[in-house]
PDB file of C-alpha atoms in Angstrom:
ATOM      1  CA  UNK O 233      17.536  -7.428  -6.516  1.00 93.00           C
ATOM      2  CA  UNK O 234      14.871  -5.632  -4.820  1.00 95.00           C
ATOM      3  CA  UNK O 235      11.274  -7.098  -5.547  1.00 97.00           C
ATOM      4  CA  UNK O 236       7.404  -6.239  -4.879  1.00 98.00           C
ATOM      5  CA  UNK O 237       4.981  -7.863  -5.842  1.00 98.00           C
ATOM      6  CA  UNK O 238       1.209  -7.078  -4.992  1.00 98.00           C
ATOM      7  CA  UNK O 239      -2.090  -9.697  -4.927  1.00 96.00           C
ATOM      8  CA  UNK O 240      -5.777  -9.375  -3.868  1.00 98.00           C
ATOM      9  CA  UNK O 241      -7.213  -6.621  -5.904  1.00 98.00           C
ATOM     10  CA  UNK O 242     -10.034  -7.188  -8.139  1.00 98.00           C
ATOM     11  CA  UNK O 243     -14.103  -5.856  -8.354  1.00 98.00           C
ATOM     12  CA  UNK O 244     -16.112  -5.639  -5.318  1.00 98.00           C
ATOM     13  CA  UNK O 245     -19.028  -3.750  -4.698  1.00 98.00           C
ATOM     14  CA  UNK O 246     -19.772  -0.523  -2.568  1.00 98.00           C
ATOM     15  CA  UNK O 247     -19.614  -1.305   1.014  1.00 98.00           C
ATOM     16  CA  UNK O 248     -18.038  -4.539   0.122  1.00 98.00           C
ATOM     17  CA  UNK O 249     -14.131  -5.368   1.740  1.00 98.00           C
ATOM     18  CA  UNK O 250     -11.040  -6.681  -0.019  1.00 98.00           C
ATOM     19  CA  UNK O 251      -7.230  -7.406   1.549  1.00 98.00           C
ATOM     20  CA  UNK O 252      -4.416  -6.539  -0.440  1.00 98.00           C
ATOM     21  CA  UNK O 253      -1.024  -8.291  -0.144  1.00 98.00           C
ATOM     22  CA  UNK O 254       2.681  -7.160  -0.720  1.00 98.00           C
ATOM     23  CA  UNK O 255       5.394  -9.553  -1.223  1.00 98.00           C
ATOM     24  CA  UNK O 256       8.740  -7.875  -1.272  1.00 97.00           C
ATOM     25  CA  UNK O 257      12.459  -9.743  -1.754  1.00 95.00           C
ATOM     26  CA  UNK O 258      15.723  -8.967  -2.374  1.00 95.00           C
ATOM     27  CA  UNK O 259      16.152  -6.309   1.092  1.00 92.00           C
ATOM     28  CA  UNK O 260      15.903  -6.640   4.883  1.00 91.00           C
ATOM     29  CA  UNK O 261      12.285  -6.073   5.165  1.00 90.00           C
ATOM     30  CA  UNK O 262      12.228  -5.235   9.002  1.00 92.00           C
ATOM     31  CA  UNK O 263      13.910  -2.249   8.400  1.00 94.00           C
ATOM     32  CA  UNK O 264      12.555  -0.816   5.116  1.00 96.00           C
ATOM     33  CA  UNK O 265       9.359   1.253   5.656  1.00 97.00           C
ATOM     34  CA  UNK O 266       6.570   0.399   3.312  1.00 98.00           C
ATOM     35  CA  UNK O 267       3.569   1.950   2.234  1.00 98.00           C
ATOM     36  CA  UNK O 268       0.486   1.929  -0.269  1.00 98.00           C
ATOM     37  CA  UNK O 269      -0.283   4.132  -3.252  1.00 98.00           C
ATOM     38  CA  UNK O 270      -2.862   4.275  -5.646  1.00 98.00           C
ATOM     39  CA  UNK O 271      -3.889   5.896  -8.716  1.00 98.00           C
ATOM     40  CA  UNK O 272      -6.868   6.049 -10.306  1.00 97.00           C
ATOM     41  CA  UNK O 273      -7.456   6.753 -14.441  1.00 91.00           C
ATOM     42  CA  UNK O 274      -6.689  10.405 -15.229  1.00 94.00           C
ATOM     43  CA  UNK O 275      -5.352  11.041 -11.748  1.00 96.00           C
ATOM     44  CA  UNK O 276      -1.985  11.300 -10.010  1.00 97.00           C
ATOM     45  CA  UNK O 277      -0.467   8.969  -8.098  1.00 97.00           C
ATOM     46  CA  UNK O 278      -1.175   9.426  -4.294  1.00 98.00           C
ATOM     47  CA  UNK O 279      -0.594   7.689  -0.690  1.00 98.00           C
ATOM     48  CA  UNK O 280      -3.128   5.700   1.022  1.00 98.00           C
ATOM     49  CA  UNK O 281      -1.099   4.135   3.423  1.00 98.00           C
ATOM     50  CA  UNK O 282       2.379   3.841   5.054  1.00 98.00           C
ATOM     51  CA  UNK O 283       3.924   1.866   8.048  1.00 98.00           C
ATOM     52  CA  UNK O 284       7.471   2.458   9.258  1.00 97.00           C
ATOM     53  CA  UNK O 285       9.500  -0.232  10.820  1.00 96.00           C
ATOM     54  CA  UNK O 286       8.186   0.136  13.875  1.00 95.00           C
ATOM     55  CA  UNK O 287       4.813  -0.743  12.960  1.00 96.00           C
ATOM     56  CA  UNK O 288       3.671   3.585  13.074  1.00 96.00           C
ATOM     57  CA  UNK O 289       1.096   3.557  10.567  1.00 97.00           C
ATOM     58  CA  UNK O 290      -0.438   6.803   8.613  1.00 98.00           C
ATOM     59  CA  UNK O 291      -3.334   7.218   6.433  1.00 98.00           C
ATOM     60  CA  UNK O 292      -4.766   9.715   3.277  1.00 98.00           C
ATOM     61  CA  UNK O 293      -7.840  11.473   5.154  1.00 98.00           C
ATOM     62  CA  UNK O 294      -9.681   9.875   2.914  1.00 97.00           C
ATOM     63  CA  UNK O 295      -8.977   6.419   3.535  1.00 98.00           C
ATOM     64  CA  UNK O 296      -8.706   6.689   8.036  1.00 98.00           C
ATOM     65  CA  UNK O 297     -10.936   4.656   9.426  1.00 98.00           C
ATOM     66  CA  UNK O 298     -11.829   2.308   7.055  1.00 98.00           C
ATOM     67  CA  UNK O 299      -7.910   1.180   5.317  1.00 98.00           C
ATOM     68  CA  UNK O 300      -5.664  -0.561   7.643  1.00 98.00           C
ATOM     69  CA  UNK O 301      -1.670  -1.198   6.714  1.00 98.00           C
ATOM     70  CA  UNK O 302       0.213  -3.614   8.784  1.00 98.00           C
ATOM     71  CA  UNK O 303       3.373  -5.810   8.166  1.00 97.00           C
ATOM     72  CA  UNK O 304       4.445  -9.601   8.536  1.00 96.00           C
ATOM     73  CA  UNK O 305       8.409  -9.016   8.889  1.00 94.00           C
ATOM     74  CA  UNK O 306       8.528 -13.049   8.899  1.00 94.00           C
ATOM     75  CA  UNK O 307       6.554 -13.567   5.532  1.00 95.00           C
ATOM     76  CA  UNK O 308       7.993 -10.583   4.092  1.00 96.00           C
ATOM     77  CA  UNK O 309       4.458  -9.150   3.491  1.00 97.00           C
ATOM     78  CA  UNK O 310       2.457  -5.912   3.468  1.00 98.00           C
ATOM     79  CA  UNK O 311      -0.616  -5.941   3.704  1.00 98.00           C
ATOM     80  CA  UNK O 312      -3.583  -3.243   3.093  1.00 98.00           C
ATOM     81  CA  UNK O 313      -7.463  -4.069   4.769  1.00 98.00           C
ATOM     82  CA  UNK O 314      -9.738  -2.248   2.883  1.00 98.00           C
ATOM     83  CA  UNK O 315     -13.014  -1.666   4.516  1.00 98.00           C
ATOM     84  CA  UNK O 316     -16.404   0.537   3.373  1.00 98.00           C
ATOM     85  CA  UNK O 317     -14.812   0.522   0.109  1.00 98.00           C
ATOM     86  CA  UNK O 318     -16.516   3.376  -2.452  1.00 98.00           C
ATOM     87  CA  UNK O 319     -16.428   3.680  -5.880  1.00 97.00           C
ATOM     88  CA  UNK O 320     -13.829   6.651  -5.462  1.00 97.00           C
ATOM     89  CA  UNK O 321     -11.530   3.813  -4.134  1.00 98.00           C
ATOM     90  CA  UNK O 322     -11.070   2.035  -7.835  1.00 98.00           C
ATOM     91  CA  UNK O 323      -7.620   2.565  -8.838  1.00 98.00           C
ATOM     92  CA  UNK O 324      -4.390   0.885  -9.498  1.00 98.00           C
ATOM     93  CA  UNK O 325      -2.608   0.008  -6.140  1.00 98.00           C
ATOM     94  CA  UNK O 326       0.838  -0.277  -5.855  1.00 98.00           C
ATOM     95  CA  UNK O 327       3.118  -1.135  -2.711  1.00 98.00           C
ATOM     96  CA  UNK O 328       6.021   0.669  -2.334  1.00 98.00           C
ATOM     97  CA  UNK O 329       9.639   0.213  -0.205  1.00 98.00           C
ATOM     98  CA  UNK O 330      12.500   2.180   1.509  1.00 97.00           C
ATOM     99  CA  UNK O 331      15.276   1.101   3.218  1.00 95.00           C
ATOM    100  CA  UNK O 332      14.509   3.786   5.699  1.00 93.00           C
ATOM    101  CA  UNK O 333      14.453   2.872   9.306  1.00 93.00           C
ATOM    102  CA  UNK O 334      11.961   4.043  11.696  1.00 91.00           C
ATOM    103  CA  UNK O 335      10.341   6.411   9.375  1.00 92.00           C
ATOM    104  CA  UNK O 336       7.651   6.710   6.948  1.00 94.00           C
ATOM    105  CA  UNK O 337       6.417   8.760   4.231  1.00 96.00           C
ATOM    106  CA  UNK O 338       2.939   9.297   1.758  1.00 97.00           C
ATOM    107  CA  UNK O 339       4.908  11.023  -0.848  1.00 97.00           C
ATOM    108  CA  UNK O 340       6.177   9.205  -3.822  1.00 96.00           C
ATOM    109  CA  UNK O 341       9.756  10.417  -4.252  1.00 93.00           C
ATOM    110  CA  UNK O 342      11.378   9.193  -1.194  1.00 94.00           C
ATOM    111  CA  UNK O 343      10.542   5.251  -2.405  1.00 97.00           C
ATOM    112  CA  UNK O 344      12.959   3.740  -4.658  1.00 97.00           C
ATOM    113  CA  UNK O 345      11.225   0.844  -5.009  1.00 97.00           C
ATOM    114  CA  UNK O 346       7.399  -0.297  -6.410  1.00 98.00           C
ATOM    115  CA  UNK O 347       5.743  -3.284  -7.343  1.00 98.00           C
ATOM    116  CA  UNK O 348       3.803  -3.735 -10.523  1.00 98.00           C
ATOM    117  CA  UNK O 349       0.179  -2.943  -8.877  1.00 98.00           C
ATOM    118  CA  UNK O 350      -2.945  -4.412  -8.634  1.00 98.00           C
ATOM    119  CA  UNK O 351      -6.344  -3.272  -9.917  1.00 98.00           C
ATOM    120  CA  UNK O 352      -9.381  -2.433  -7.543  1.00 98.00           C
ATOM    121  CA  UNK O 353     -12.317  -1.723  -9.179  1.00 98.00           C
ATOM    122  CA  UNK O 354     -15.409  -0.632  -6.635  1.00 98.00           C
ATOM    123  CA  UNK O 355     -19.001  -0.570  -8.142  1.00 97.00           C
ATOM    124  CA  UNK O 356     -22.597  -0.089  -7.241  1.00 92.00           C
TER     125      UNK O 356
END
């Protein structure tokens, strides 16, 4: 049984940083490619972040520069560094998984798989 589960969110303040964490189980997770999605109140879900098996990353425009995605295959973790965070940034984030090798997406649809999220909240 396939499992996700996210920690690290909670409120920081403009400028401030914060490190989400993924925990997945149940699937080979040096193979599946992961990502981060987020969605704020009244919004749609959308991609932040995604990292294929072979450690490729890709970013939202509006996150490059200041997100960074990476992967512990050992620990079975995702991670998400959030940097220069803005108040836009508050949202629910979830982690997502594939068991797609080598490849990587920022859509929804192609992920099977989500965890149950965890809240960022960005203020002044």
């Amino acid at each position: 049984q396939v499992q996700l589960v996210e920690f690290g969110g909670g409120p920081v303040l403009v400028g401030g940083s914060l490190r989400l964490s993924c925990v997945g189980s149940g699937f080979t997770y040096s193979t599946a490619a992961l990502a981060w999605f987020r969605q704020a109140p009244g919004k749609q879900r959308e991609g932040v972040a995604a990292i294929a098996s072979n450690n490729v990353p890709d970013y939202a425009e509006s996150v490059k520069g200041r997100f960074t995605v990476s992967r512990d295959n050992a620990e079975n973790i995702l991670y998400l560094q959030m940097n220069s965070l803005k108040a836009e940034d508050t949202a629910m984030y979830y982690c997502a998984a594939a068991m797609r090798s080598g490849w990587y997406s920022l859509r929804e649809s192609p992920y099977p798989y989500w965890g149950q999220g965890t809240q960022v909240t960005v203020s002044a």
